[in-house]
Amino acid sequence: MKKLFFIGAGKMATAIAGGLVRSRTFAADELGAGDIDAAAAASFSQATGVECAAGEYLPDGEAVLLAVKPQMLASALAGKEDLLRERLVISIVAGVSIARLTELTGSARVIRVMPNTPALVGCGASGYAASAGAGAADVELAAKILNAVGISMRLAERELDAVTGLSGSGPAYVFEFINALADGGVADGLPRSVALQLAAQTVAGAARMVLESGTHPAVLRDMVTSPGGTTARALEVLAERGFAGTVVKAVRAATARSEELGKKS
């Protein structure tokens, strides 16, 4: 029996499986996968070196990771309840509660995860919540899997909507900022390719400073800002236009929408 079996072989499953193999958390032959889409199954296997069954398959793993679209979850699990009942079930399916996952799988050992797309490049940020029936070893395994493609934090399930609003949807806000930053450079005469590369590297570098220094972003901001200088002038414009407040409102709007969608799942 495999150590971990992926139900669904899309981009996020491929990223996680690839991260597990590259980090030597698991060997490729300790993992398995299945997907009804033959093209997705072939792409997964090619990218990760992990065998992926196409069409009908059995979830042959001590733990199972659900990585299908929410609307396909019930059909993907149909007829597999007896195989899943005693196994750890880890789900990255958006908006599906632990209670619903337990209902669909019959398992009391459920870990619900909210990942984000930077996991595709090994820089993910995931929040996860565990069911009452999930033991310490289950939680440890889930964290090990998620940490192979970034960082993870254990939270209460009620906090996962806020994780969705912040880090789940957050990459889109950052992409928007990078694009706007580059637009500013282009407006002042830089070639588009140069402006985009400088903007992306600036965001990546600033984020790394926050993560590696442990210094509050406001302190790092003030270190860049000379009185009466260029940065101070730019920050004044951002404050006048309500930049910080707009970002807060965006996160809260995404969180509220996640709560709405969760009630429908």
Coordinates of C-alpha atoms in Angstrom, one line a residue:
M1 CA 0.0 0.0 0.0
K2 CA 1.2 3.5 -0.8
K3 CA 1.9 6.0 1.9
L4 CA -0.2 8.7 0.2
F5 CA -2.7 8.6 -2.6
F6 CA -3.9 11.6 -4.5
I7 CA -7.5 11.7 -5.7
G8 CA -7.2 14.2 -8.5
A9 CA -4.1 15.0 -10.5
G10 CA -4.4 18.6 -11.4
K11 CA -1.8 21.4 -10.9
M12 CA -2.0 21.7 -7.2
A13 CA -1.8 17.9 -6.7
T14 CA 1.2 17.8 -9.1
A15 CA 2.9 20.6 -7.1
I16 CA 2.5 18.8 -3.8
A17 CA 3.5 15.4 -5.1
G18 CA 6.5 17.0 -6.9
G19 CA 7.5 18.8 -3.7
L20 CA 7.3 15.6 -1.7
V21 CA 9.5 13.8 -4.1
R22 CA 12.1 16.6 -4.5
S23 CA 12.4 17.1 -0.8
R24 CA 12.7 13.3 -0.3
T25 CA 9.8 13.4 2.1
F26 CA 8.5 10.4 0.2
A27 CA 10.0 8.4 -2.7
A28 CA 8.0 8.4 -5.9
D29 CA 7.0 4.8 -5.4
E30 CA 5.5 5.5 -2.0
L31 CA 3.0 7.8 -3.7
G32 CA 0.1 7.0 -6.0
A33 CA -2.7 9.0 -7.7
G34 CA -5.8 8.6 -9.8
D35 CA -7.8 10.9 -12.1
I36 CA -10.6 10.4 -14.5
D37 CA -8.9 12.6 -17.0
A38 CA -6.2 10.6 -18.9
A39 CA -4.3 13.8 -20.0
A40 CA -4.1 15.0 -16.4
A41 CA -3.0 11.6 -15.2
A42 CA -0.2 11.5 -17.8
S43 CA 0.9 15.0 -17.1
F44 CA 1.0 14.3 -13.3
S45 CA 3.2 11.2 -13.8
Q46 CA 5.5 12.9 -16.2
A47 CA 6.1 15.9 -13.8
T48 CA 6.4 13.9 -10.6
G49 CA 7.6 10.4 -11.5
V50 CA 4.5 9.1 -9.5
E51 CA 2.3 6.5 -11.1
C52 CA -1.2 7.9 -11.8
A53 CA -4.1 5.7 -12.9
A54 CA -6.5 7.1 -15.4
G55 CA -10.2 6.4 -15.4
E56 CA -11.4 3.9 -12.7
Y57 CA -9.0 3.5 -9.8
L58 CA -8.8 2.5 -6.1
P59 CA -7.4 4.9 -3.5
D60 CA -4.6 2.6 -2.4
G61 CA -2.9 4.7 0.3
E62 CA -2.5 4.8 4.0
A63 CA -3.5 8.5 3.7
V64 CA -5.6 10.1 0.9
L65 CA -5.3 13.6 -0.4
L66 CA -8.4 15.0 -2.1
A67 CA -7.5 17.4 -4.9
V68 CA -10.6 17.7 -7.2
K69 CA -12.9 20.5 -8.0
P70 CA -15.7 21.0 -5.4
Q71 CA -18.5 20.2 -7.8
M72 CA -16.7 16.9 -8.7
L73 CA -16.0 15.7 -5.1
A74 CA -19.1 13.6 -4.5
S75 CA -18.8 11.7 -7.8
A76 CA -15.0 11.2 -7.2
L77 CA -15.7 9.6 -3.9
A78 CA -18.8 7.6 -4.8
G79 CA -18.3 3.9 -4.1
K80 CA -15.0 4.5 -2.2
E81 CA -16.5 5.1 1.3
D82 CA -15.5 1.6 2.6
L83 CA -11.9 2.2 1.4
L84 CA -11.7 5.6 3.0
R85 CA -13.4 5.0 6.3
E86 CA -10.3 4.0 8.3
R87 CA -7.8 6.3 6.5
L88 CA -6.6 9.8 7.0
V89 CA -8.2 12.1 4.5
I90 CA -6.5 15.4 3.7
S91 CA -8.6 17.8 1.6
I92 CA -7.5 20.8 -0.5
V93 CA -11.0 21.0 -2.0
A94 CA -12.1 24.7 -1.7
G95 CA -15.0 25.4 0.6
V96 CA -15.9 21.9 1.7
S97 CA -16.3 21.6 5.5
I98 CA -14.8 18.9 7.8
A99 CA -18.4 17.8 8.5
R100 CA -19.2 17.4 4.8
L101 CA -15.9 15.6 4.2
T102 CA -16.6 13.2 7.0
E103 CA -20.1 12.6 5.6
L104 CA -18.7 11.9 2.1
T105 CA -15.8 9.7 3.1
G106 CA -17.0 8.1 6.3
S107 CA -13.6 8.9 7.9
A108 CA -13.3 10.6 11.3
R109 CA -9.7 11.5 10.6
V110 CA -10.0 14.6 8.3
I111 CA -7.6 17.5 7.7
R112 CA -9.1 20.4 5.8
V113 CA -6.5 22.6 4.0
M114 CA -6.6 26.0 2.4
P115 CA -3.5 26.1 0.2
N116 CA -2.5 28.8 -2.3
T117 CA -1.0 28.8 -5.8
P118 CA 2.6 29.7 -4.9
A119 CA 2.8 26.0 -3.8
L120 CA 3.4 25.5 -7.6
V121 CA 6.9 27.0 -7.1
G122 CA 7.5 25.7 -3.6
C123 CA 6.5 28.9 -1.8
G124 CA 3.0 28.1 -0.7
A125 CA 1.2 29.3 2.4
S126 CA -1.4 26.9 3.8
G127 CA -3.8 27.0 6.7
Y128 CA -5.3 23.7 7.9
A129 CA -7.8 22.5 10.5
A130 CA -8.2 19.0 11.9
S131 CA -11.2 17.0 12.9
A132 CA -11.7 15.9 16.5
G133 CA -10.9 12.3 15.3
A134 CA -7.5 13.2 13.7
G135 CA -4.6 12.3 16.0
A136 CA -1.3 13.9 16.6
A137 CA 0.4 11.7 14.0
D138 CA -2.2 12.7 11.4
V139 CA -1.7 16.4 12.0
E140 CA 2.1 15.9 11.9
L141 CA 1.8 14.1 8.5
A142 CA -0.4 16.8 7.0
A143 CA 2.0 19.5 8.1
K144 CA 5.0 17.5 6.6
I145 CA 3.2 17.2 3.3
L146 CA 2.2 20.9 3.2
N147 CA 5.7 22.1 4.3
A148 CA 7.2 20.3 1.3
V149 CA 5.8 23.1 -0.8
G150 CA 6.0 26.1 1.5
I151 CA 4.8 26.8 5.0
S152 CA 1.7 25.7 6.9
M153 CA -0.2 26.8 10.0
R154 CA -2.8 24.9 12.1
L155 CA -5.9 26.9 12.8
A156 CA -9.5 26.4 13.9
E157 CA -11.8 25.6 11.0
R158 CA -13.7 28.8 11.5
E159 CA -10.5 30.7 10.6
L160 CA -10.1 29.1 7.2
D161 CA -12.4 31.6 5.5
A162 CA -10.0 34.4 6.6
V163 CA -7.1 32.3 5.3
T164 CA -8.9 32.1 2.0
G165 CA -9.4 35.9 2.0
L166 CA -5.7 36.6 2.9
S167 CA -3.4 33.9 1.4
G168 CA -5.8 31.9 -0.7
S169 CA -6.9 34.8 -2.8
G170 CA -3.8 36.9 -1.9
P171 CA -1.6 36.0 -4.8
A172 CA -4.1 37.7 -7.1
Y173 CA -3.8 40.9 -5.1
V174 CA 0.0 40.7 -5.3
F175 CA -0.1 40.0 -9.1
E176 CA -2.3 43.1 -9.5
F177 CA 0.3 45.1 -7.5
I178 CA 3.2 43.8 -9.5
N179 CA 1.4 44.7 -12.7
A180 CA 0.6 48.2 -11.4
L181 CA 4.2 48.7 -10.2
A182 CA 5.4 47.8 -13.7
D183 CA 2.9 50.1 -15.3
G184 CA 4.3 52.9 -13.3
G185 CA 7.8 52.1 -14.6
V186 CA 6.6 51.9 -18.2
A187 CA 4.8 55.2 -17.8
D188 CA 8.2 56.7 -16.8
G189 CA 10.0 55.2 -19.8
L190 CA 11.1 51.7 -18.8
P191 CA 10.7 48.8 -21.3
R192 CA 7.8 46.6 -20.2
S193 CA 10.1 43.5 -19.8
V194 CA 12.5 45.4 -17.6
A195 CA 9.7 47.0 -15.5
L196 CA 8.0 43.6 -14.9
Q197 CA 11.2 41.9 -13.9
L198 CA 12.2 44.8 -11.5
A199 CA 8.7 44.9 -10.0
A200 CA 8.5 41.1 -9.4
Q201 CA 12.0 40.9 -7.9
T202 CA 11.2 43.9 -5.7
V203 CA 8.1 42.2 -4.3
A204 CA 10.0 38.9 -3.9
G205 CA 12.9 40.6 -2.2
A206 CA 10.7 42.7 0.2
A207 CA 8.7 39.6 1.2
R208 CA 11.9 37.7 1.9
M209 CA 13.1 40.5 4.1
V210 CA 10.0 40.3 6.2
L211 CA 10.2 36.5 6.5
E212 CA 13.9 36.2 7.2
S213 CA 14.5 39.3 9.4
G214 CA 11.5 38.9 11.6
T215 CA 11.2 42.6 11.5
H216 CA 7.7 44.2 11.3
P217 CA 6.9 45.5 7.8
A218 CA 6.3 49.0 9.2
V219 CA 9.8 49.1 10.6
L220 CA 11.3 47.9 7.3
R221 CA 9.2 50.5 5.4
D222 CA 10.6 53.3 7.6
M223 CA 14.1 52.1 6.9
V224 CA 13.5 52.7 3.2
T225 CA 11.8 56.1 3.8
S226 CA 14.0 59.2 4.1
P227 CA 12.3 62.4 5.3
G228 CA 11.2 64.4 2.3
G229 CA 12.6 61.8 -0.1
T230 CA 11.1 59.9 -3.1
T231 CA 9.7 57.1 -1.0
A232 CA 8.0 59.5 1.4
R233 CA 6.3 61.2 -1.5
A234 CA 5.1 58.0 -3.0
L235 CA 3.8 56.7 0.4
E236 CA 1.9 60.0 0.8
V237 CA 0.1 59.3 -2.5
L238 CA -0.8 55.8 -1.4
A239 CA -2.1 57.1 1.9
E240 CA -4.2 59.8 0.1
R241 CA -5.8 57.1 -2.1
G242 CA -6.6 54.8 0.7
F243 CA -4.2 52.0 -0.3
A244 CA -4.0 50.2 3.0
G245 CA -7.7 50.5 3.8
T246 CA -8.5 49.2 0.3
V247 CA -6.4 46.1 0.8
V248 CA -8.0 45.4 4.1
K249 CA -11.5 45.7 2.5
A250 CA -10.4 43.4 -0.3
V251 CA -9.3 40.7 2.1
R252 CA -12.5 41.0 4.1
A253 CA -14.7 40.9 1.0
A254 CA -13.0 37.7 -0.1
T255 CA -13.4 36.2 3.4
A256 CA -17.1 37.0 3.3
R257 CA -17.5 35.4 -0.1
S258 CA -15.7 32.3 1.2
E259 CA -18.2 32.1 4.0
E260 CA -21.1 32.4 1.6
L261 CA -19.7 29.7 -0.7
G262 CA -19.0 27.4 2.2
K263 CA -22.7 27.5 3.2
K264 CA -23.6 26.2 -0.2
S265 CA -21.2 23.4 -0.3

